Structure formats: C-alpha cells, structure tokens
C-alpha cells in the first residue's frame, strides 16, 4: 500500500484516483487550482484532503502523481513544495522525464495510455501504463504501483513515448476522422452509421489476430480498378478532399502490396 | 423452414450455409465449379448434395443463394437452369439487382455486410443483412429468411449498396492501413502494436456511443501546432507519403472543427 497525493482533478485524476483506492492505496490529498474541483473528486474518495495549495511539505504521501494538462505541468512543478525522499511522477504522453528535475525529488513518468471520458468507466486492468525513471529504485516502486492496477505495464523511454503518441494519432485520431467521413456518406444516403459497427469491430479484431498488414482487404489491395473508378465517380458529389484521401490511400495500399508480392 | 441451394463454396457460402442450417433450414445442394470444394462444404452439412453442374431444374430448393465472387457472377447466371417459381438472390455488395434478370426467376439481393475469414467463426446474429427485391412478395420471403439468422435486417437499394461499400472502404480498408502504418512506427522503435489495442477498441466504442464527430480528439482537433510540428519532424525518417497523409488529415480535421465552432 502506498500513500499517494493526486495533483489535478481532471479526467485522468478521477480515473486514476478511484482505481488506486480500489486496489488498497490511500489517497492523501487531491489538489486543484480550483478548490471546488478538488473537493468534488475528494468527496468520491475515502479520506483525501482537498487543497488548492501546492505546499505539500507536510504531506504523508510518498508518491505524488501529477495529472494536470500538458500546458499546466511546468507551472505546477515550479511551484510545488515536497517533503524529502518522495517520488514525483507526471502522467503526460508528451513531456520528457527531465521536466520534473526542478521538483527536488525522485522523478518518474506514469503514463496511462488511454482516452478518458467523464462518466465513462474504464477497466484499468487492460490500460497499458508506460513507466520511466532515471533510477532503478524509483522504477521498481512505479512498477509495483502500476502492476497493482493494470496487467499491462511497460518501460518506455521519453523518445519512445513521443513516437507512441504519433502512432496513436494515426491509429486513433485519423481513424476516427475516417469514421466521420464514412458516417456522412451513409447518412446522406439515408443509411445509419450503425450498419458498419459489426464490420468495424471485426476489422479491429482481425488487425490484432492476423496483424494489420495481413488483414488488409478491399479494392485497392486487390487491384480492382473498376471498383476504384466507380468509387471516384461516386465521390464527385462530396468534398474534394475526400477524393484526395481516397486516391492517396489507394495508391499507397497498392504500392505497399505490389512491393510485397 | 426453407429449402435452400447454395451456389458457391467460398467463405460466404461456408458461413451462410452453416448458419442457415443451424436455424432449421435445409440446404439441398452445394455447387462449386470444383466438385472437391462443393464436397468439402457439403460434408459439414446434414444432407446437402454436392454438385458441379448448374442444372438445378430438378432441385427441391425454393431459394437459390449465389455466393460466388463478383467476377464469376455473370457467368453463373447465364448458365444456371432453375425450377419454376423459385427465388434467386446474389450476395454481392457491388452488383445490381438487375444482373439476375436473365435467370428467369424471382430475383433479390441477400448481402451480409461482413468480412469473412476461413476458420474464424462469426456471430451471424449481429451481421447486418441488406436485402433488395423488385416484388413485395419476394422481399417478404427474404426478410423472413434473413430474420431467422440475424437481428439486423435492412432494405437497401442497389445505389445505396454501392455507396455503403464506398463508406466501408473509408471506415475499414483505410482504417486498417492506418493500423499498418502505426504498427510500423511502433516496431521501428521497439514497441509492440499490442500497446494500442485497448486504445483502439475504446476509440471504436466511443465513435458508436458518442458519434465519431463528437469523439474526435488529438492535436489537430485541439489546434496544438507545437505537437503537430514535433510529429512532422519525427516523420522525416519515414516514407514521405506518411507525412503527406499526416498533413492532409491534420488540415481536414482542423478545417472540420473550425467550421463547426
């Protein structure tokens, strides 16, 4: 069991705090610049003190998890006052480990790779937690903490974490925008987006069972130019950028599979 | 209960035949140009006769489901001989209803919207079946048949079906290629693609719970130009086309949300 202070009261703070408490850790304080937000989160916890002061010099916590937005991180670290011999870790996907150095403590990164939404519970056991530390002892403590709430714990360096974020942009942000396009095409033709739910779920499942490069299907992969031409004609009544995207993907998929075979 | 002949012995034929039989229908014949393939499928069924002849004039079936590849469909229809007063339906996502007219029978489309893989069972109850017919009585029979194996039955016209295919290319084929890119970025940096599985699944879930245009996140949506610049720099060591894709998506997402707000 660790005593943990949670710095921040946003989505990551809510999900982390409740999951840590559920696994037997004690949340000592919840900080937010806005005391009302700290109180709202603290009320859901057993015995956490809400605060809007960054003076933690008398805190009983041994681990300080900083769950604030990327923009606010630097300011929080400059102002925080910590007891001696504690660990401070941030939860950011983009900031380096070194940004914590001025906090005068042992430092680490505790980055849960997930998209958190208010009121939507997440099964933390399957959320990868990406850890980093510059001392072996600190890493060991963070591993113990992470393994208590998740079965997927990885050691990931700062450059890796930044590349991981880039790959997630391709796999999730761009993918979601393709869903937006797809939905609009369907709805303009009086069909519901739900029609595709099962097919999309099977596509994702196949990508992880077979690996995406083996799971690829469709006219571009098959080199079915008559279907591709038909689709480009259909796309003439939509924003021209969608046609550009269609052509770009088709060329790249075709090139990828021509090089392989 | 219907008596059904299955024309074809590929993935769609295998999955349809077994699910129809499971729901109490009788498969009378299984046709394949290659008799061995017809036999292989017929062996998994109760009492279906394998055949490589398209002369069905003495068949006991009242419904003929043509599950052959798009390229082979025309040839099969030209050669098939049917009893009187039967229904023939194809299972293609791209061919029109009218292509069946020369078969001298009642005609329809019975299109299961799913990607089928050998040896991977599919829960047919959740597979949308898209129906079309040019006579109300034929449509009624196809609805009864479809509802016996699936809880998602839709009447979809030929032009709608073609647009549906286009939207599935965006939502599944292009999405899968983004996974391939994402996986390669991760593996070049010694991280496994599995890291993203939970995040991708949550992305898909959110798209259907919140709708994709509301579920969009990421640096492009937030207008976070410093992260976008960092990503473009990182992408310099990858194929130039990935940078083109990144820029195109970023511009389009930004434009989409600037227009909304």
CSV table of C-alpha atoms in Angstrom, one decimal, chain A residues 94 113-115 117 120 122 126-128 130 154 156 160 162-186 189-208 211-213 215-219 227 230-231 234-235 238 241-242 244-246 248-250 252-253 256, chain B residues 94 113-115 117 120 122 126-128 130 154 156 160 162-186 189-208 211-213 215-219 227 230-231 234-235 238 241-242 244-246 248-250 252-253 256:
chain,number,residue,atom,x,y,z
A,94,UNK,CA,4.4,14.1,-24.5
A,113,UNK,CA,-2.3,5.1,-22.5
A,114,UNK,CA,-6.0,5.6,-22.8
A,115,UNK,CA,-8.6,8.2,-23.8
A,117,UNK,CA,-14.1,10.5,-20.8
A,120,UNK,CA,-17.4,6.5,-18.8
A,122,UNK,CA,-12.6,2.3,-17.9
A,126,UNK,CA,-6.3,-3.5,-19.7
A,127,UNK,CA,-4.9,0.0,-19.8
A,128,UNK,CA,-1.2,0.0,-20.7
A,130,UNK,CA,4.1,3.4,-19.6
A,154,UNK,CA,5.8,-1.2,-19.9
A,156,UNK,CA,9.0,3.3,-22.2
A,160,UNK,CA,9.6,6.2,-27.4
A,162,UNK,CA,6.7,10.6,-28.1
A,163,UNK,CA,6.7,8.2,-31.0
A,164,UNK,CA,4.0,6.2,-29.3
A,165,UNK,CA,1.8,9.3,-29.3
A,166,UNK,CA,2.5,9.8,-33.0
A,167,UNK,CA,1.4,6.2,-33.8
A,168,UNK,CA,-1.7,6.7,-31.7
A,169,UNK,CA,-2.6,9.8,-33.8
A,170,UNK,CA,-2.5,7.6,-36.9
A,171,UNK,CA,-4.3,4.6,-35.3
A,172,UNK,CA,-7.0,6.6,-33.4
A,173,UNK,CA,-7.4,10.2,-34.3
A,174,UNK,CA,-7.2,9.7,-38.1
A,175,UNK,CA,-9.2,6.5,-37.9
A,176,UNK,CA,-11.9,8.4,-36.0
A,177,UNK,CA,-12.0,11.0,-38.7
A,178,UNK,CA,-12.4,8.3,-41.3
A,179,UNK,CA,-15.4,7.2,-39.3
A,180,UNK,CA,-16.8,10.7,-39.5
A,181,UNK,CA,-16.5,10.7,-43.3
A,182,UNK,CA,-18.0,7.2,-43.6
A,183,UNK,CA,-20.9,8.2,-41.4
A,184,UNK,CA,-21.6,11.3,-43.5
A,185,UNK,CA,-21.6,9.2,-46.7
A,186,UNK,CA,-24.1,6.8,-45.2
A,189,UNK,CA,-27.9,8.2,-48.5
A,190,UNK,CA,-30.4,7.5,-45.7
A,191,UNK,CA,-28.4,4.7,-44.0
A,192,UNK,CA,-27.4,4.7,-40.3
A,193,UNK,CA,-23.8,4.6,-39.3
A,194,UNK,CA,-24.7,1.6,-37.0
A,195,UNK,CA,-24.8,-0.5,-40.1
A,196,UNK,CA,-21.0,-0.5,-40.0
A,197,UNK,CA,-20.5,-1.2,-36.3
A,198,UNK,CA,-20.1,-5.0,-36.6
A,199,UNK,CA,-17.8,-4.7,-39.7
A,200,UNK,CA,-15.6,-2.1,-37.9
A,201,UNK,CA,-15.3,-4.3,-34.8
A,202,UNK,CA,-14.3,-7.3,-36.9
A,203,UNK,CA,-11.7,-5.2,-38.7
A,204,UNK,CA,-10.1,-4.2,-35.4
A,205,UNK,CA,-10.2,-7.7,-34.1
A,206,UNK,CA,-8.6,-9.1,-37.3
A,207,UNK,CA,-5.9,-6.5,-37.1
A,208,UNK,CA,-4.8,-7.9,-33.8
A,211,UNK,CA,-1.7,-8.3,-37.8
A,212,UNK,CA,-3.0,-5.4,-39.9
A,213,UNK,CA,-0.7,-6.0,-42.9
A,215,UNK,CA,-5.8,-8.4,-42.6
A,216,UNK,CA,-5.9,-5.8,-45.4
A,217,UNK,CA,-8.8,-6.3,-47.9
A,218,UNK,CA,-10.6,-4.1,-50.4
A,219,UNK,CA,-10.4,-2.9,-54.0
A,227,UNK,CA,-14.5,-0.5,-58.4
A,230,UNK,CA,-16.7,3.7,-59.6
A,231,UNK,CA,-15.9,5.0,-56.2
A,234,UNK,CA,-19.4,8.5,-56.6
A,235,UNK,CA,-17.1,10.8,-54.6
A,238,UNK,CA,-18.6,15.1,-51.8
A,241,UNK,CA,-10.6,16.4,-50.0
A,242,UNK,CA,-12.3,13.1,-49.6
A,244,UNK,CA,-7.8,13.2,-52.5
A,245,UNK,CA,-7.8,11.0,-49.4
A,246,UNK,CA,-9.3,8.1,-51.3
A,248,UNK,CA,-3.8,8.7,-51.7
A,249,UNK,CA,-4.8,5.6,-49.7
A,250,UNK,CA,-5.5,3.6,-52.8
A,252,UNK,CA,-0.3,3.7,-51.0
A,253,UNK,CA,-2.1,0.4,-50.4
A,256,UNK,CA,2.6,-1.5,-50.3
B,94,UNK,CA,-21.5,-4.3,-55.7
B,113,UNK,CA,-22.2,-6.9,-44.6
B,114,UNK,CA,-19.2,-8.6,-43.0
B,115,UNK,CA,-15.7,-9.6,-43.7
B,117,UNK,CA,-12.3,-15.4,-42.9
B,120,UNK,CA,-12.9,-17.7,-37.8
B,122,UNK,CA,-18.8,-15.1,-36.9
B,126,UNK,CA,-25.1,-9.2,-35.3
B,127,UNK,CA,-24.2,-9.2,-39.0
B,128,UNK,CA,-26.4,-6.7,-41.0
B,130,UNK,CA,-29.0,-5.9,-46.7
B,154,UNK,CA,-32.2,-3.7,-43.7
B,156,UNK,CA,-31.1,-1.3,-49.1
B,160,UNK,CA,-27.4,2.6,-51.6
B,162,UNK,CA,-22.8,0.7,-53.7
B,163,UNK,CA,-22.4,3.8,-51.5
B,164,UNK,CA,-22.4,1.5,-48.5
B,165,UNK,CA,-19.4,-0.3,-50.0
B,166,UNK,CA,-17.6,3.1,-50.5
B,167,UNK,CA,-18.2,4.1,-46.9
B,168,UNK,CA,-16.9,0.7,-45.7
B,169,UNK,CA,-13.7,1.3,-47.7
B,170,UNK,CA,-13.2,4.5,-45.7
B,171,UNK,CA,-14.1,3.0,-42.3
B,172,UNK,CA,-12.4,-0.4,-42.7
B,173,UNK,CA,-9.9,-0.7,-45.5
B,174,UNK,CA,-8.3,2.7,-45.0
B,175,UNK,CA,-8.5,2.4,-41.2
B,176,UNK,CA,-6.7,-1.0,-41.4
B,177,UNK,CA,-3.9,0.7,-43.5
B,178,UNK,CA,-3.5,3.3,-40.8
B,179,UNK,CA,-3.0,0.5,-38.3
B,180,UNK,CA,-0.3,-0.9,-40.6
B,181,UNK,CA,1.5,2.5,-40.5
B,182,UNK,CA,1.0,2.8,-36.8
B,183,UNK,CA,2.4,-0.7,-36.2
B,184,UNK,CA,5.5,0.0,-38.3
B,185,UNK,CA,6.2,3.3,-36.4
B,186,UNK,CA,5.9,1.3,-33.1
B,189,UNK,CA,11.0,2.0,-32.0
B,190,UNK,CA,10.9,-1.4,-30.3
B,191,UNK,CA,7.3,-1.2,-29.0
B,192,UNK,CA,4.7,-3.8,-29.8
B,193,UNK,CA,1.5,-2.9,-31.7
B,194,UNK,CA,-0.5,-4.6,-28.9
B,195,UNK,CA,0.2,-1.5,-26.8
B,196,UNK,CA,-2.5,0.3,-28.8
B,197,UNK,CA,-5.2,-2.5,-28.7
B,198,UNK,CA,-7.1,-1.1,-25.8
B,199,UNK,CA,-6.9,2.5,-27.0
B,200,UNK,CA,-8.2,1.5,-30.5
B,201,UNK,CA,-11.0,-0.5,-29.0
B,202,UNK,CA,-12.1,2.4,-26.9
B,203,UNK,CA,-11.8,4.7,-29.9
B,204,UNK,CA,-14.3,2.5,-31.8
B,205,UNK,CA,-16.6,2.2,-28.8
B,206,UNK,CA,-16.7,6.0,-28.3
B,207,UNK,CA,-17.4,6.5,-32.1
B,208,UNK,CA,-20.6,4.5,-31.7
B,211,UNK,CA,-20.8,9.5,-32.6
B,212,UNK,CA,-17.4,10.0,-34.3
B,213,UNK,CA,-17.7,13.7,-34.9
B,215,UNK,CA,-15.5,11.7,-30.2
B,216,UNK,CA,-12.6,13.3,-32.1
B,217,UNK,CA,-9.5,14.1,-30.0
B,218,UNK,CA,-5.9,14.8,-30.7
B,219,UNK,CA,-3.5,17.7,-31.6
B,227,UNK,CA,2.8,18.9,-31.2
B,230,UNK,CA,7.0,17.8,-33.5
B,231,UNK,CA,5.2,14.9,-35.2
B,234,UNK,CA,9.6,12.8,-36.3
B,235,UNK,CA,8.0,11.7,-39.6
B,238,UNK,CA,9.6,7.6,-42.5
B,241,UNK,CA,3.8,9.6,-48.1
B,242,UNK,CA,3.1,9.2,-44.3
B,244,UNK,CA,1.6,13.7,-46.7
B,245,UNK,CA,-1.2,11.7,-45.0
B,246,UNK,CA,-0.5,13.3,-41.6
B,248,UNK,CA,-3.8,16.0,-45.1
B,249,UNK,CA,-5.7,14.6,-42.1
B,250,UNK,CA,-4.5,17.4,-39.8
B,252,UNK,CA,-9.0,18.4,-42.8
B,253,UNK,CA,-9.7,17.8,-39.1
B,256,UNK,CA,-13.9,20.5,-40.0
